Amino acid sequence: ESHGLVERLTREVVGLALEQARRWRVAGRRLRMSVNVSIDTLERLEFADYVLAELDRFGIDGGDLVLEITESRLPSDARIVLDVVTRLRLRGVGLSIDDFGTGNSSLAQLRDIPFVELKVDKGFVHGARERATLSAIFRASVGLAHQLRMSAVGEGVESLSDWEFARAAGCDLLQGYFVARPMPAEGLEAWERAWRSRELEYSR
C-alpha cells in the first residue's frame, strides 16, 4: 500500500484465485474463494470492471467470490468505494468485513457497505472461553452479524477449546491453525480427509 503496488498485487491474486476455482469446478468441487482487498484498491472505479471481467473469463459465478475488506485506513472518498462495492454486489460478489473490532473495521462500515459476512478478529476469539470480557464481545459480534443477516466467521481458532466455544456461540464459519494452516491448492484433498476424521472425533 505504501508504495502504490497493492492494486497490481490484488489483481494478480484475484486472477489466480478464480483460475484455481475453475480447476476445482472442473474436478467437481464448487468452493467459494475469498480474497483480501484493501481500501486503496476499492477506491479505483475500474477495479469493479476488472473483477467482473475475470469472473466472466473463468466462468465463475459472482456468488462464489468473496472480497474481504481489510482496512488499514479509512477511505478518502467513501462514495467511490460504495459505487465499486455496489456494482460487485449486483453481480452477487460477497463482501466481508475483516478483523471486525480492530482498527478501522467499525460499526460505521457495517452501516455504509453491503457486507454479507463479518469476521470477528482473532483477538476476541482465541482464549475467549476462559475470559469473560472476550466471550461477551465475541457473542455480541456473532449476534450482531446474525441480526444483520450476515454470516459470522471466527478468526484465530487455535485450539479445541476455541473451536468448541465458537461453535456453541453460533458462529457460522471458523478459521485458524486448529482447522488448517496455509497450504497449496493440491493439499486440499489430503487435508479434507484428515479433517473429516478429526471432526467426527470432536463431535462425539
Short mmCIF file of C-alpha atoms in Angstrom, two decimals:
data_model
loop_
_atom_site.label_atom_id
_atom_site.label_comp_id
_atom_site.label_asym_id
_atom_site.label_seq_id
_atom_site.Cartn_x
_atom_site.Cartn_y
_atom_site.Cartn_z
CA GLU A 1 0.00 0.00 0.00
CA SER A 2 2.71 2.47 0.95
CA HIS A 3 4.41 2.00 -2.46
CA GLY A 4 1.26 2.03 -4.58
CA LEU A 5 1.60 -1.63 -5.59
CA VAL A 6 -1.35 -3.15 -3.79
CA GLU A 7 -3.81 -2.88 -6.69
CA ARG A 8 -1.48 -4.74 -9.05
CA LEU A 9 -0.92 -7.41 -6.40
CA THR A 10 -4.67 -7.71 -5.75
CA ARG A 11 -5.44 -8.13 -9.44
CA GLU A 12 -2.85 -10.90 -9.68
CA VAL A 13 -4.29 -12.69 -6.65
CA VAL A 14 -7.89 -12.39 -7.88
CA GLY A 15 -6.88 -13.91 -11.22
CA LEU A 16 -5.03 -16.80 -9.57
CA ALA A 17 -7.90 -17.44 -7.16
CA LEU A 18 -10.52 -17.59 -9.91
CA GLU A 19 -8.28 -19.78 -12.06
CA GLN A 20 -7.99 -22.23 -9.17
CA ALA A 21 -11.75 -22.05 -8.58
CA ARG A 22 -12.27 -23.09 -12.18
CA ARG A 23 -9.87 -26.03 -11.76
CA TRP A 24 -11.80 -27.20 -8.71
CA ARG A 25 -15.10 -26.80 -10.53
CA VAL A 26 -13.85 -28.92 -13.42
CA ALA A 27 -12.86 -31.56 -10.84
CA GLY A 28 -16.39 -31.48 -9.41
CA ARG A 29 -15.75 -29.15 -6.48
CA ARG A 30 -17.62 -25.89 -6.12
CA LEU A 31 -15.80 -23.88 -3.49
CA ARG A 32 -16.16 -20.26 -2.56
CA MET A 33 -12.99 -18.19 -2.87
CA SER A 34 -12.14 -15.32 -0.52
CA VAL A 35 -9.58 -12.66 -1.44
CA ASN A 36 -8.31 -9.81 0.73
CA VAL A 37 -8.79 -6.36 -0.78
CA SER A 38 -7.55 -3.06 0.58
CA ILE A 39 -9.42 0.23 0.61
CA ASP A 40 -6.78 1.58 -1.80
CA THR A 41 -7.96 -0.90 -4.41
CA LEU A 42 -11.65 -0.23 -3.82
CA GLU A 43 -11.08 3.48 -4.44
CA ARG A 44 -10.43 2.71 -8.11
CA LEU A 45 -13.60 2.60 -10.20
CA GLU A 46 -12.00 0.31 -12.78
CA PHE A 47 -11.44 -2.41 -10.18
CA ALA A 48 -15.08 -3.50 -10.39
CA ASP A 49 -14.75 -3.82 -14.18
CA TYR A 50 -11.67 -5.98 -13.72
CA VAL A 51 -13.29 -8.36 -11.22
CA LEU A 52 -16.45 -8.78 -13.28
CA ALA A 53 -14.42 -9.43 -16.44
CA GLU A 54 -12.34 -12.07 -14.62
CA LEU A 55 -15.49 -13.79 -13.37
CA ASP A 56 -16.71 -14.00 -16.97
CA ARG A 57 -13.32 -15.13 -18.27
CA PHE A 58 -13.14 -18.07 -15.87
CA GLY A 59 -16.87 -18.84 -15.88
CA ILE A 60 -17.26 -18.33 -12.13
CA ASP A 61 -20.50 -17.16 -10.53
CA GLY A 62 -20.25 -13.92 -8.57
CA GLY A 63 -21.59 -15.71 -5.51
CA ASP A 64 -18.53 -17.95 -5.48
CA LEU A 65 -16.22 -14.99 -4.78
CA VAL A 66 -15.94 -13.04 -1.52
CA LEU A 67 -13.81 -9.93 -1.17
CA GLU A 68 -12.55 -9.44 2.38
CA ILE A 69 -12.08 -5.74 3.03
CA THR A 70 -9.02 -5.08 5.13
CA GLU A 71 -8.91 -1.57 6.48
CA SER A 72 -5.56 -0.16 7.44
CA ARG A 73 -7.06 3.30 6.92
CA LEU A 74 -10.38 4.97 6.27
CA PRO A 75 -11.35 5.65 2.62
CA SER A 76 -10.52 9.11 1.31
CA ASP A 77 -13.69 9.07 -0.82
CA ALA A 78 -16.38 6.75 0.57
CA ARG A 79 -18.65 7.48 -2.41
CA ILE A 80 -16.24 5.79 -4.83
CA VAL A 81 -15.89 2.76 -2.55
CA LEU A 82 -19.67 2.45 -2.29
CA ASP A 83 -20.01 2.72 -6.08
CA VAL A 84 -17.46 -0.07 -6.62
CA VAL A 85 -18.85 -2.46 -4.00
CA THR A 86 -22.44 -1.87 -5.10
CA ARG A 87 -21.58 -2.89 -8.66
CA LEU A 88 -19.89 -6.02 -7.36
CA ARG A 89 -22.83 -6.89 -5.09
CA LEU A 90 -25.23 -6.57 -8.04
CA ARG A 91 -23.35 -9.50 -9.60
CA GLY A 92 -23.55 -11.47 -6.39
CA VAL A 93 -19.95 -10.97 -5.24
CA GLY A 94 -19.85 -11.23 -1.46
CA LEU A 95 -18.25 -8.63 0.79
CA SER A 96 -16.70 -9.47 4.13
CA ILE A 97 -15.56 -7.07 6.83
CA ASP A 98 -12.24 -8.45 8.03
CA ASP A 99 -10.79 -8.22 11.56
CA PHE A 100 -14.01 -6.74 12.96
CA GLY A 101 -13.46 -4.95 16.25
CA THR A 102 -9.99 -3.58 15.43
CA GLY A 103 -8.53 -0.65 13.52
CA ASN A 104 -10.98 0.98 11.14
CA SER A 105 -13.31 -2.04 10.89
CA SER A 106 -16.24 -0.49 12.69
CA LEU A 107 -19.99 -0.15 13.01
CA ALA A 108 -19.86 2.75 10.57
CA GLN A 109 -18.59 0.39 7.88
CA LEU A 110 -21.43 -2.04 8.59
CA ARG A 111 -23.85 0.85 8.19
CA ASP A 112 -22.41 2.09 4.90
CA ILE A 113 -21.28 -1.01 2.97
CA PRO A 114 -23.48 -4.01 1.99
CA PHE A 115 -21.48 -6.75 3.70
CA VAL A 116 -22.64 -10.37 3.76
CA GLU A 117 -20.02 -11.65 6.20
CA LEU A 118 -18.48 -10.40 9.45
CA LYS A 119 -15.12 -11.81 10.50
CA VAL A 120 -14.51 -11.39 14.23
CA ASP A 121 -10.86 -10.58 14.88
CA LYS A 122 -8.76 -13.33 16.42
CA GLY A 123 -8.08 -11.11 19.43
CA PHE A 124 -11.67 -11.73 20.51
CA VAL A 125 -11.75 -15.44 19.63
CA HIS A 126 -8.62 -17.20 20.87
CA GLY A 127 -8.99 -17.88 24.58
CA ALA A 128 -12.49 -16.37 24.76
CA ARG A 129 -13.90 -19.36 26.67
CA GLU A 130 -11.58 -18.58 29.59
CA ARG A 131 -12.04 -14.78 29.58
CA ALA A 132 -15.46 -13.30 30.29
CA THR A 133 -14.75 -10.00 28.53
CA LEU A 134 -13.64 -11.66 25.29
CA SER A 135 -16.56 -14.06 25.50
CA ALA A 136 -19.06 -11.22 25.79
CA ILE A 137 -17.53 -9.30 22.88
CA PHE A 138 -17.43 -12.39 20.70
CA ARG A 139 -21.02 -13.40 21.42
CA ALA A 140 -22.21 -9.84 20.84
CA SER A 141 -20.38 -9.70 17.48
CA VAL A 142 -21.91 -13.01 16.36
CA GLY A 143 -25.33 -11.79 17.44
CA LEU A 144 -24.86 -8.51 15.58
CA ALA A 145 -23.89 -10.36 12.40
CA HIS A 146 -26.96 -12.57 12.57
CA GLN A 147 -29.30 -9.65 13.29
CA LEU A 148 -27.94 -8.00 10.14
CA ARG A 149 -28.45 -11.28 8.24
CA MET A 150 -24.74 -11.80 7.79
CA SER A 151 -22.58 -14.87 8.30
CA ALA A 152 -20.30 -14.75 11.33
CA VAL A 153 -16.73 -16.00 10.96
CA GLY A 154 -14.42 -16.61 13.90
CA GLU A 155 -10.76 -15.94 13.16
CA GLY A 156 -7.82 -17.27 15.14
CA VAL A 157 -9.30 -20.61 16.22
CA GLU A 158 -6.13 -22.24 17.53
CA SER A 159 -7.32 -24.88 19.99
CA LEU A 160 -10.10 -27.37 20.61
CA SER A 161 -11.36 -25.01 23.33
CA ASP A 162 -11.65 -22.16 20.79
CA TRP A 163 -13.41 -24.49 18.35
CA GLU A 164 -15.98 -25.70 20.85
CA PHE A 165 -16.65 -22.23 22.24
CA ALA A 166 -17.11 -20.59 18.83
CA ARG A 167 -19.45 -23.35 17.63
CA ALA A 168 -21.51 -23.12 20.81
CA ALA A 169 -21.74 -19.33 20.32
CA GLY A 170 -23.40 -19.89 16.93
CA CYS A 171 -20.50 -18.92 14.69
CA ASP A 172 -21.15 -19.99 11.09
CA LEU A 173 -17.56 -20.46 9.89
CA LEU A 174 -14.27 -20.93 11.71
CA GLN A 175 -10.75 -20.15 10.60
CA GLY A 176 -7.40 -20.68 12.23
CA TYR A 177 -4.49 -23.02 12.75
CA PHE A 178 -6.67 -25.52 14.61
CA VAL A 179 -8.65 -26.03 11.41
CA ALA A 180 -5.84 -25.69 8.88
CA ARG A 181 -2.58 -23.94 8.23
CA PRO A 182 -1.89 -22.28 4.86
CA MET A 183 -1.44 -24.91 2.17
CA PRO A 184 -1.04 -25.20 -1.61
CA ALA A 185 -4.22 -25.97 -3.55
CA GLU A 186 -3.09 -29.51 -4.24
CA GLY A 187 -3.00 -30.22 -0.49
CA LEU A 188 -6.75 -29.71 -0.09
CA GLU A 189 -7.87 -33.31 -0.56
CA ALA A 190 -5.43 -34.74 1.96
CA TRP A 191 -6.40 -32.04 4.48
CA GLU A 192 -10.09 -32.74 3.92
CA ARG A 193 -9.70 -36.46 4.63
CA ALA A 194 -7.75 -35.74 7.81
CA TRP A 195 -10.19 -33.07 8.93
CA ARG A 196 -13.27 -35.24 8.48
CA SER A 197 -11.68 -37.84 10.74
CA ARG A 198 -10.85 -35.21 13.38
CA GLU A 199 -14.31 -33.61 13.16
CA LEU A 200 -16.03 -36.92 13.84
CA GLU A 201 -13.89 -37.30 16.94
CA TYR A 202 -14.68 -33.77 18.18
CA SER A 203 -18.42 -34.16 17.65
CA ARG A 204 -18.74 -37.22 19.89
#
